[in-house]
Short mmCIF file of C-alpha atoms in Angstrom, two decimals:
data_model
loop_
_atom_site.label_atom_id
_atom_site.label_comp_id
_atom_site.label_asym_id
_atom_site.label_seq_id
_atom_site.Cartn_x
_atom_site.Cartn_y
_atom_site.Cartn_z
CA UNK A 104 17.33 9.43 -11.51
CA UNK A 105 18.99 10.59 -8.28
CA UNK A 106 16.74 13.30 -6.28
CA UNK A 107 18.90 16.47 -5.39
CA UNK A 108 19.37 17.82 -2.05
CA UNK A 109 18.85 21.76 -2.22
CA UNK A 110 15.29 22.00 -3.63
CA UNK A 111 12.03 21.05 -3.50
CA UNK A 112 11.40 17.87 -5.34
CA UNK A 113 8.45 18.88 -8.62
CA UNK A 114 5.98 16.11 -8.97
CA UNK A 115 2.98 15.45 -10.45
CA UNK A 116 -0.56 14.05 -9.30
CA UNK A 117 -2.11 11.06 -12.07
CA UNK A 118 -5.68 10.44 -10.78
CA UNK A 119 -7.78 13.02 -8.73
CA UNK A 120 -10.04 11.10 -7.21
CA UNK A 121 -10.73 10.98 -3.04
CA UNK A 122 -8.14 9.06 -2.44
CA UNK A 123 -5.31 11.84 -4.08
CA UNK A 124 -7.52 14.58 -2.32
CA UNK A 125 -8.29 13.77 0.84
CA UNK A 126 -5.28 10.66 1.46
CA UNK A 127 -2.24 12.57 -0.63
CA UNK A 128 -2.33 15.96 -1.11
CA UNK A 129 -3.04 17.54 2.24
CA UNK A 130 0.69 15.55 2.97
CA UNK A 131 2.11 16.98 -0.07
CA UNK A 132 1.09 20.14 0.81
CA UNK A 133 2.70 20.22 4.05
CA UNK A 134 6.20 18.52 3.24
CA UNK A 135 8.74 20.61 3.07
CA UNK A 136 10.35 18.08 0.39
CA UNK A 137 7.89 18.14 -2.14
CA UNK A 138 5.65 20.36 -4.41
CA UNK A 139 3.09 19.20 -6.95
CA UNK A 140 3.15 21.16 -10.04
CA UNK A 141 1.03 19.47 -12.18
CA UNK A 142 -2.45 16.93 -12.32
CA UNK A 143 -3.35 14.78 -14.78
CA UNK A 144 -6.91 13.37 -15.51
CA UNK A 145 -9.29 12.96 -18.06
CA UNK A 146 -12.83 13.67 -16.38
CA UNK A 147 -13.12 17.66 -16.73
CA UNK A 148 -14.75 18.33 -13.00
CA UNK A 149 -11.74 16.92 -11.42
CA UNK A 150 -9.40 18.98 -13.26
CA UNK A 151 -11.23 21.63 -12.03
CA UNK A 152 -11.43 20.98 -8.52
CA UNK A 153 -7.28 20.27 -8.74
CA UNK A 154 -7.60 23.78 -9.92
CA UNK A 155 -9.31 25.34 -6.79
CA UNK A 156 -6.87 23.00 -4.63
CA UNK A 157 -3.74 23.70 -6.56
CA UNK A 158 -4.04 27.02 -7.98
CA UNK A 159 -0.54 27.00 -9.12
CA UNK A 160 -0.23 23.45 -10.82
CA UNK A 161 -1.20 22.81 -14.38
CA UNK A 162 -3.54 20.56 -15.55
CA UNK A 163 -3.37 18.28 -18.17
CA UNK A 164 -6.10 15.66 -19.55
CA UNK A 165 -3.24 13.56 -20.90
CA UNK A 166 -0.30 11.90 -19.28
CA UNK A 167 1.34 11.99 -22.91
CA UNK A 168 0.90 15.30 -22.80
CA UNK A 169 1.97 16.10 -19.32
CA UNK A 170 5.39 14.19 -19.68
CA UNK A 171 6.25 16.20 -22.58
CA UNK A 172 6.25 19.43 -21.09
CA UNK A 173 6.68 18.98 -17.48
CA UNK A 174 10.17 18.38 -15.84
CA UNK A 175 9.57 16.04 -13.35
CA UNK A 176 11.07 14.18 -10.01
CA UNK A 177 7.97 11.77 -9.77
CA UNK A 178 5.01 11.07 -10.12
CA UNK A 179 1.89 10.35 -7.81
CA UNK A 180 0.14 7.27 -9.59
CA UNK A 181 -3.56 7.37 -8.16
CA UNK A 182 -5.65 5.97 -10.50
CA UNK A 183 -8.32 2.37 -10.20
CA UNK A 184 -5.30 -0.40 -10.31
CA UNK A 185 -6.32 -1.60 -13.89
CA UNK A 186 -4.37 1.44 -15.01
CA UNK A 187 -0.97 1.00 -12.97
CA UNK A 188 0.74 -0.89 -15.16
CA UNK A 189 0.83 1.18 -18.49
CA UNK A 190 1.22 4.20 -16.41
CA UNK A 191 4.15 3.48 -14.12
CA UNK A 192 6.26 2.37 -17.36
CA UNK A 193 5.27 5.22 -19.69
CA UNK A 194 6.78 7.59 -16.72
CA UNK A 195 9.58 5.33 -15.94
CA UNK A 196 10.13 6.01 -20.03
CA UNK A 197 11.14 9.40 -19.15
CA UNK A 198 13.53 8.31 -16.01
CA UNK A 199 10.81 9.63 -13.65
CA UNK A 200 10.59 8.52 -9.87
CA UNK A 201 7.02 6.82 -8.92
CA UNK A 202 4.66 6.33 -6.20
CA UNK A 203 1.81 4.39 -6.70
CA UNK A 204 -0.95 3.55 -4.60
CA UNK A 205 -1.50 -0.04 -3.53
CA UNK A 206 -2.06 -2.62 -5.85
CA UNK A 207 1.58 -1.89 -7.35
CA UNK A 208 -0.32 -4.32 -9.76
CA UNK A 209 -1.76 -7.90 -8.84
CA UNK A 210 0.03 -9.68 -11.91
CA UNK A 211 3.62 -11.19 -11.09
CA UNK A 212 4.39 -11.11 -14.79
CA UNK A 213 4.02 -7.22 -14.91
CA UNK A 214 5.80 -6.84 -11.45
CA UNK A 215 8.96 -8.06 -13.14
CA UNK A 216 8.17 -5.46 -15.67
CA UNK A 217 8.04 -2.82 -13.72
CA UNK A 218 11.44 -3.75 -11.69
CA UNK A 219 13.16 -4.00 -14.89
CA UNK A 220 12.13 -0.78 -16.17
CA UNK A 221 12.83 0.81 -13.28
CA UNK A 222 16.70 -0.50 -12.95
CA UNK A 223 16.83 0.44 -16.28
CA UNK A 224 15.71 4.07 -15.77
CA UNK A 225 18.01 3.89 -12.32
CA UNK A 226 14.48 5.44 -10.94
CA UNK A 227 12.69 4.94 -7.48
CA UNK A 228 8.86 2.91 -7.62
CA UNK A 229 7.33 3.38 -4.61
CA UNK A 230 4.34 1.90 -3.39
CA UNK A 231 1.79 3.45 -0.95
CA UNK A 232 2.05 0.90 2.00
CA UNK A 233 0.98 3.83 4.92
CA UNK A 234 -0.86 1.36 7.06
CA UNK A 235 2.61 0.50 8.35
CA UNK A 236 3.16 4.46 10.10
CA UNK A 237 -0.17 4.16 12.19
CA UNK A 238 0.76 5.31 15.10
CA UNK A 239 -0.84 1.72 16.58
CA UNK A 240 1.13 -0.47 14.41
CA UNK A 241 4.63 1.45 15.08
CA UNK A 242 4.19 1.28 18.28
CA UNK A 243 3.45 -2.63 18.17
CA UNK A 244 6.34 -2.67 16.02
CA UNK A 245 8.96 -1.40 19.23
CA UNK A 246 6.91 -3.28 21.17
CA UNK A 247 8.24 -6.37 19.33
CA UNK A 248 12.03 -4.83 18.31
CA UNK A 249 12.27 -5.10 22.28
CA UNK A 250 11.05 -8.58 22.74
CA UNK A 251 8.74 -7.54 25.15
CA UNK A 252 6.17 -10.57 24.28
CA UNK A 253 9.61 -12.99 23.02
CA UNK A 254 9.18 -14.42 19.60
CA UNK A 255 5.81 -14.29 17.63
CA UNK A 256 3.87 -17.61 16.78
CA UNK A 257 0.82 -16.13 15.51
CA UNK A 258 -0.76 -13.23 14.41
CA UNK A 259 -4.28 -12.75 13.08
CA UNK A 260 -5.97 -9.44 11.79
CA UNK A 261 -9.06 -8.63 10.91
CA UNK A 262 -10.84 -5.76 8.57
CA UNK A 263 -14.29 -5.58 8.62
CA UNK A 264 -16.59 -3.23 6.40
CA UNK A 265 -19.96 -2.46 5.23
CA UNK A 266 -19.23 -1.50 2.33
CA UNK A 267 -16.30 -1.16 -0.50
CA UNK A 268 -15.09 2.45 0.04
CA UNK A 269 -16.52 4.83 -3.21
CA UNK A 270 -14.36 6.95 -4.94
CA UNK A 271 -15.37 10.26 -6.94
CA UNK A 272 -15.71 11.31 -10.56
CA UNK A 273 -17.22 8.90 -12.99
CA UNK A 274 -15.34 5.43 -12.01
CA UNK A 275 -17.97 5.43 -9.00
CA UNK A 276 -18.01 1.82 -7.11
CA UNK A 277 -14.56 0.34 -9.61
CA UNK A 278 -13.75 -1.67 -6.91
CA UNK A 279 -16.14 -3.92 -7.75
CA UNK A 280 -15.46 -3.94 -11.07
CA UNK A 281 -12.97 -6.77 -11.77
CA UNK A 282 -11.48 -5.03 -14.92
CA UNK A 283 -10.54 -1.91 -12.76
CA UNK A 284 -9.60 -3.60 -9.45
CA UNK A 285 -8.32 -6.63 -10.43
CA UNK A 286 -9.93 -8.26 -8.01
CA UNK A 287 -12.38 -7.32 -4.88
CA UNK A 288 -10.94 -7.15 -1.22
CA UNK A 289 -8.06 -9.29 -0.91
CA UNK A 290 -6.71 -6.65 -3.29
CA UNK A 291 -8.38 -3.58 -1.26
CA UNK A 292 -7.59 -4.44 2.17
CA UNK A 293 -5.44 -7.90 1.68
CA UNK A 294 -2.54 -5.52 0.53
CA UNK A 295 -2.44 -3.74 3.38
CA UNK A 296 -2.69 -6.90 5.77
CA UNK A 297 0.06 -8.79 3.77
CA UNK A 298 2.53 -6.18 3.53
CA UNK A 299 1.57 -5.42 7.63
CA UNK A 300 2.39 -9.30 8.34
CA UNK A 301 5.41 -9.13 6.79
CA UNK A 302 6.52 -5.90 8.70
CA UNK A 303 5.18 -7.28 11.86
CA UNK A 304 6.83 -10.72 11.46
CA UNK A 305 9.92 -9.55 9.93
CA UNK A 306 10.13 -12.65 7.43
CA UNK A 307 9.37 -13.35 4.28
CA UNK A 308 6.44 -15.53 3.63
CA UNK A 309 6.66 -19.05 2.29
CA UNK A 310 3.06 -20.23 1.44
CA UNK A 311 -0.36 -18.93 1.73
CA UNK A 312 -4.33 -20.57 1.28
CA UNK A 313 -7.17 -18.60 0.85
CA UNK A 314 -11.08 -19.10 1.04
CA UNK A 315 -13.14 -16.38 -0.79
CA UNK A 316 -17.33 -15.32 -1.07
CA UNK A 317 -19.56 -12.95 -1.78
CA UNK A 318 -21.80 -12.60 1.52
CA UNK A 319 -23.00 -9.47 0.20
CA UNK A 320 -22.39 -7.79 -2.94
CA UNK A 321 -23.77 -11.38 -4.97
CA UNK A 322 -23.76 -9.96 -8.42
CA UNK A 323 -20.40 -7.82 -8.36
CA UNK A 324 -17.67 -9.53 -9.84
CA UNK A 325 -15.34 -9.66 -7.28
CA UNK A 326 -15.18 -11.34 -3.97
CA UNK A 327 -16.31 -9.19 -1.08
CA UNK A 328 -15.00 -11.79 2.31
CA UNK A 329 -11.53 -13.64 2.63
CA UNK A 330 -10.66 -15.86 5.41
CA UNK A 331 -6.71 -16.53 4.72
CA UNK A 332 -3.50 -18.35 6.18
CA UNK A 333 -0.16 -16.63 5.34
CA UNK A 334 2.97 -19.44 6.95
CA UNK A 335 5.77 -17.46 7.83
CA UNK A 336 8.99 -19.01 9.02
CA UNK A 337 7.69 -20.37 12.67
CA UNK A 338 4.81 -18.14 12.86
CA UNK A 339 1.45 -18.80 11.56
CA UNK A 340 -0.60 -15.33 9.99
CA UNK A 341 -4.36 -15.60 9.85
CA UNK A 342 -6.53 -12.97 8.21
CA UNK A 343 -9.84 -11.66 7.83
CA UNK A 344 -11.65 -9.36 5.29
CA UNK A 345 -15.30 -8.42 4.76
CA UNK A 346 -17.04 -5.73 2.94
CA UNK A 347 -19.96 -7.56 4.34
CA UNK A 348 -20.13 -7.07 8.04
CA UNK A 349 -22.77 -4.97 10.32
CA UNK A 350 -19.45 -2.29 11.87
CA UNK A 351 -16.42 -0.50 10.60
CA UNK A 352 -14.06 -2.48 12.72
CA UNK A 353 -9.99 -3.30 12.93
CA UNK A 354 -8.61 -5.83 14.82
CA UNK A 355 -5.46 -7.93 15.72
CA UNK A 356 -3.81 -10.12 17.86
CA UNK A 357 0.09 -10.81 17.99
CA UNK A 358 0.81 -14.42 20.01
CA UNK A 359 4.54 -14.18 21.50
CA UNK A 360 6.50 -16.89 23.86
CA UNK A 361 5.97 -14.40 26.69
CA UNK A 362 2.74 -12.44 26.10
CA UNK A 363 0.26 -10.56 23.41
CA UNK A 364 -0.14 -7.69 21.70
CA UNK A 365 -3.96 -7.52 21.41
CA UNK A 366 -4.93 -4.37 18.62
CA UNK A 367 -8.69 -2.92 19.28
CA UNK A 368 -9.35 -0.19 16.75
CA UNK A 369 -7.70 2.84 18.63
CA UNK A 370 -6.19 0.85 21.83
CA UNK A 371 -3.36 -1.80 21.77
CA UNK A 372 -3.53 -3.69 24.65
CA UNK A 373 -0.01 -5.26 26.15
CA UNK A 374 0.22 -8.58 28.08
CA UNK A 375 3.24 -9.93 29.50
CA UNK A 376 3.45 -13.13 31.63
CA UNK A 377 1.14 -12.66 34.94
CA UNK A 378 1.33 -8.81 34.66
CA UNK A 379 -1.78 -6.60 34.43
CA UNK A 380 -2.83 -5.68 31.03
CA UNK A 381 -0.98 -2.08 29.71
CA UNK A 382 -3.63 -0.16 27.68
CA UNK A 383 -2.35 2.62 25.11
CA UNK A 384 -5.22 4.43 23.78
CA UNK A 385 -4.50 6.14 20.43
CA UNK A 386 -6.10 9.22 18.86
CA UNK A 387 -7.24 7.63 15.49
CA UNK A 388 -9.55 4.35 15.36
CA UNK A 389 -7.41 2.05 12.49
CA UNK A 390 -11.18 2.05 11.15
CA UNK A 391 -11.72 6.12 11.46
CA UNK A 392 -12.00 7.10 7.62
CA UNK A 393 -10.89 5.71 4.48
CA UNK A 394 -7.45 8.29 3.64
CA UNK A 395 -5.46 8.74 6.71
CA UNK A 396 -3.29 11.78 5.39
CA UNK A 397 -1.24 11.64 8.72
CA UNK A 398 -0.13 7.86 8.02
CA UNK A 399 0.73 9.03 4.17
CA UNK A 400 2.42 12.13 5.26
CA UNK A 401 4.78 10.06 7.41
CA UNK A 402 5.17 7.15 4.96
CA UNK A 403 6.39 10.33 2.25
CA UNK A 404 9.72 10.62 4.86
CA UNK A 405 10.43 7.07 3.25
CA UNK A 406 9.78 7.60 -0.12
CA UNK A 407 12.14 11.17 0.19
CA UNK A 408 14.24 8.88 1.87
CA UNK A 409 14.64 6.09 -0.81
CA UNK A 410 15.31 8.81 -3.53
CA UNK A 411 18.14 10.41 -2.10
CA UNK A 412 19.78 7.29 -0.55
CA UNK A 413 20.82 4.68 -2.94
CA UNK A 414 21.87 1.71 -0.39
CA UNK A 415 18.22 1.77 1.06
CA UNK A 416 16.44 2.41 -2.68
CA UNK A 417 14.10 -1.06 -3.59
CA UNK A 418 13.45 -1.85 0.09
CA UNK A 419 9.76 -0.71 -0.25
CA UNK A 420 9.63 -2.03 -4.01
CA UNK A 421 10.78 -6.05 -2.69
CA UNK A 422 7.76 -5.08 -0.25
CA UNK A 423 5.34 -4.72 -3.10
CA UNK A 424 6.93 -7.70 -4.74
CA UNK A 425 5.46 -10.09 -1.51
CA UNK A 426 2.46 -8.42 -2.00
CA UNK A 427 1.69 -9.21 -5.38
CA UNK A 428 2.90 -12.64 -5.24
CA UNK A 429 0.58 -13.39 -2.03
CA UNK A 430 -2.12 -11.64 -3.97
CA UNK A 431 -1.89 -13.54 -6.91
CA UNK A 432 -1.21 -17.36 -5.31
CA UNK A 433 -4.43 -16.45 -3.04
CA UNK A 434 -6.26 -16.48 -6.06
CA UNK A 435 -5.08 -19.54 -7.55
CA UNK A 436 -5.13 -20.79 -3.76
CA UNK A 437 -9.41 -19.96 -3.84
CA UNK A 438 -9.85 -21.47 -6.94
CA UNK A 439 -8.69 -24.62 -6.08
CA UNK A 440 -10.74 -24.77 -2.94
CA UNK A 441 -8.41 -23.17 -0.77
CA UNK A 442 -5.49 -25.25 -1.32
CA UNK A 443 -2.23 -24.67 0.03
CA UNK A 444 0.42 -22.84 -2.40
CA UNK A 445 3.87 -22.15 -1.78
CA UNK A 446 5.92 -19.37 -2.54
CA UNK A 447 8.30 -21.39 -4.26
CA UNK A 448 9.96 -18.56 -6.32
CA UNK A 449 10.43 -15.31 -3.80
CA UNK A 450 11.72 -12.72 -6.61
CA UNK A 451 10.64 -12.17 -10.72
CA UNK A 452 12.76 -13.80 -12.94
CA UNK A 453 15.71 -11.42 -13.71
CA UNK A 454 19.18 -11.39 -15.40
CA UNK A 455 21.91 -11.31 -13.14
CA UNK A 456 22.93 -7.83 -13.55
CA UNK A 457 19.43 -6.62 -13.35
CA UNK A 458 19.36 -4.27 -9.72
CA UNK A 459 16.44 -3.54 -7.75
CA UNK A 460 14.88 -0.33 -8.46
CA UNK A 461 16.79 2.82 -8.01
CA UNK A 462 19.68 0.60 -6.97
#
């Protein structure tokens, strides 16, 4: 559907756990291009906290329910991401925009699913990739449009944890339940550090090899530490995950011809050639809380951006598509002991015709 110009766009809320109240709504309530006018979930106490947040929305235990009476521009997917799947296409039924928090999905099969009902509906799917608008990483990212440091040939980041992040309401821990996550922190935090190398690098990826354990969380389902090698065109992407470590800590390191970007939580340190060492201290450590509401609000000027302009619609969608591919080969990468896999087929099988979403 196309978005129009002279009014607020109505949208709707699916899943209100922590991450739609503290990470979404506070940016939804302060764009000027949006207004949420209905939630949708089954547990009964968070229906009635969106009702003390959102006074004015209705509420709706159903999304079969809430599609048939609400007339909507999108919809805010932010349920466990078992559920992403069946919910994305039963609102891209009714020619409804979406944005769904990462995992889109981790199953290439259903990605092509989604891209094809999506073209079909001519409707926008929109993935919440908002670790790209911290301030840091922007400002890494002009760092490199300028070719302060020349071209990159490696880049490593690291996330380390304690703990899986816990969301409200009776899912508790899901994510480390394998049949809500769909896998354990390559899917968490490996998202966010594939879809970052691929914005930092500006290439697409052509193979990747991954090592997984459980340090910590032995009898969870799901791994809780990946050590992983993304090859990019020239440039060689290492990265680290734990849920298992002793500190909340971020990290990075970009490798150029000329110098280094070195990222330290809340400072990015710049090194060119013999020159002393530029430190830019930020407000927000990369590790300071699990939501970031700033970095979604910002990331919302994209999404507002790709619904009202159709030669830019599907840029963030082909973003997701990287994502899931990576996600899934580093599986079959860690079961076969970490074996190299290529990326031999970029895009889901479609027909010819078949445009990228919203095109």
């Amino acid at each position: 559907m196309t978005a129009r110009r002279t009014r607020s766009l109505r949208g709707a809320i699916v899943g209100f756990g922590n991450v739609a109240v503290e990470g979404h709504l506070p940016a939804w309530q302060q764009s000027p291009h949006f207004s949420i006018v209905a939630v949708c979930d089954p547990n009964d106490a968070r229906l009635a906290l969106a009702g003390n947040l959102l006074p004015g929305a209705r509420r709706y235990p159903t999304l079969e329910g809430m599609l048939k009476t609400e007339k909507l521009d999108f919809v805010d997917v932010a349920t466990p991401p078992a559920s992403h799947t069946p919910i994305i296409l039963e609102v891209l039924a009714k020619r409804v925009n979406v944005l769904c928090e990462k995992p889109l999905t981790t199953h290439w099969e259903e990605c092509g699913r989604i891209r094809s009902a999506a073209s079909a509906a001519r409707a926008v799917v929109f993935t919440t990739h908002n670790w790209k608008y911290a301030p840091i990483f922007r400002t890494a990212k002009r760092t490199l449009r300028r070719g302060d440091i020349g071209s990159i040939s490696h880049l490593r980041l690291e996330t380390i944890r304690t703990a899986p992040p816990r969301d409200a309401g009776e899912t508790g821990a899901w994510r480390l339940d394998p049949a809500l996550a769909g896998g354990g922190i390559m899917v968490d935090h490996g998202w966010h550090a594939f879809y970052l190398a691929r914005y930092l690098v500006d290439a697409e990826p052509s193979a990747i090899s991954v090592a997984t354990a459980q340090r910590k969380f032995v009898t969870a389902g799901v791994e809780d530490t990946v050590e992983c090698t993304i090859e990019f065109p020239g440039v060689r992407v290492e990265i680290f995950l734990t849920w298992a470590g002793d500190e909340r800590r971020n990290s990075g390191t970009i490798v150029g011809q000329h110098g280094t970007l070195t990222i330290a939580d809340r400072t990015l340190i710049t090194t060119i050639g013999d020159r002393a060492p530029v430190e830019t201290q930020f407000a927000q450590p990369l590790s300071g809380g699990s939501y970031h509401p700033d970095w979604f609000a910002a990331m919302l000027e994209d999404f507002h951006e790709e619904l009202l302009e159709p030669n830019i619609r599907g840029a963030n969608f082909r973003e997701a598509e990287t994502c899931c591919r990576l996600v899934e080969l580093g599986y079959r990468s860690s079961t076969s002991g970490g074996a190299r896999v290529a990326l031999t087929d970029p895009s889901p099988p479609l027909a010819p015709s078949d445009p990228a979403p919203g095109d």
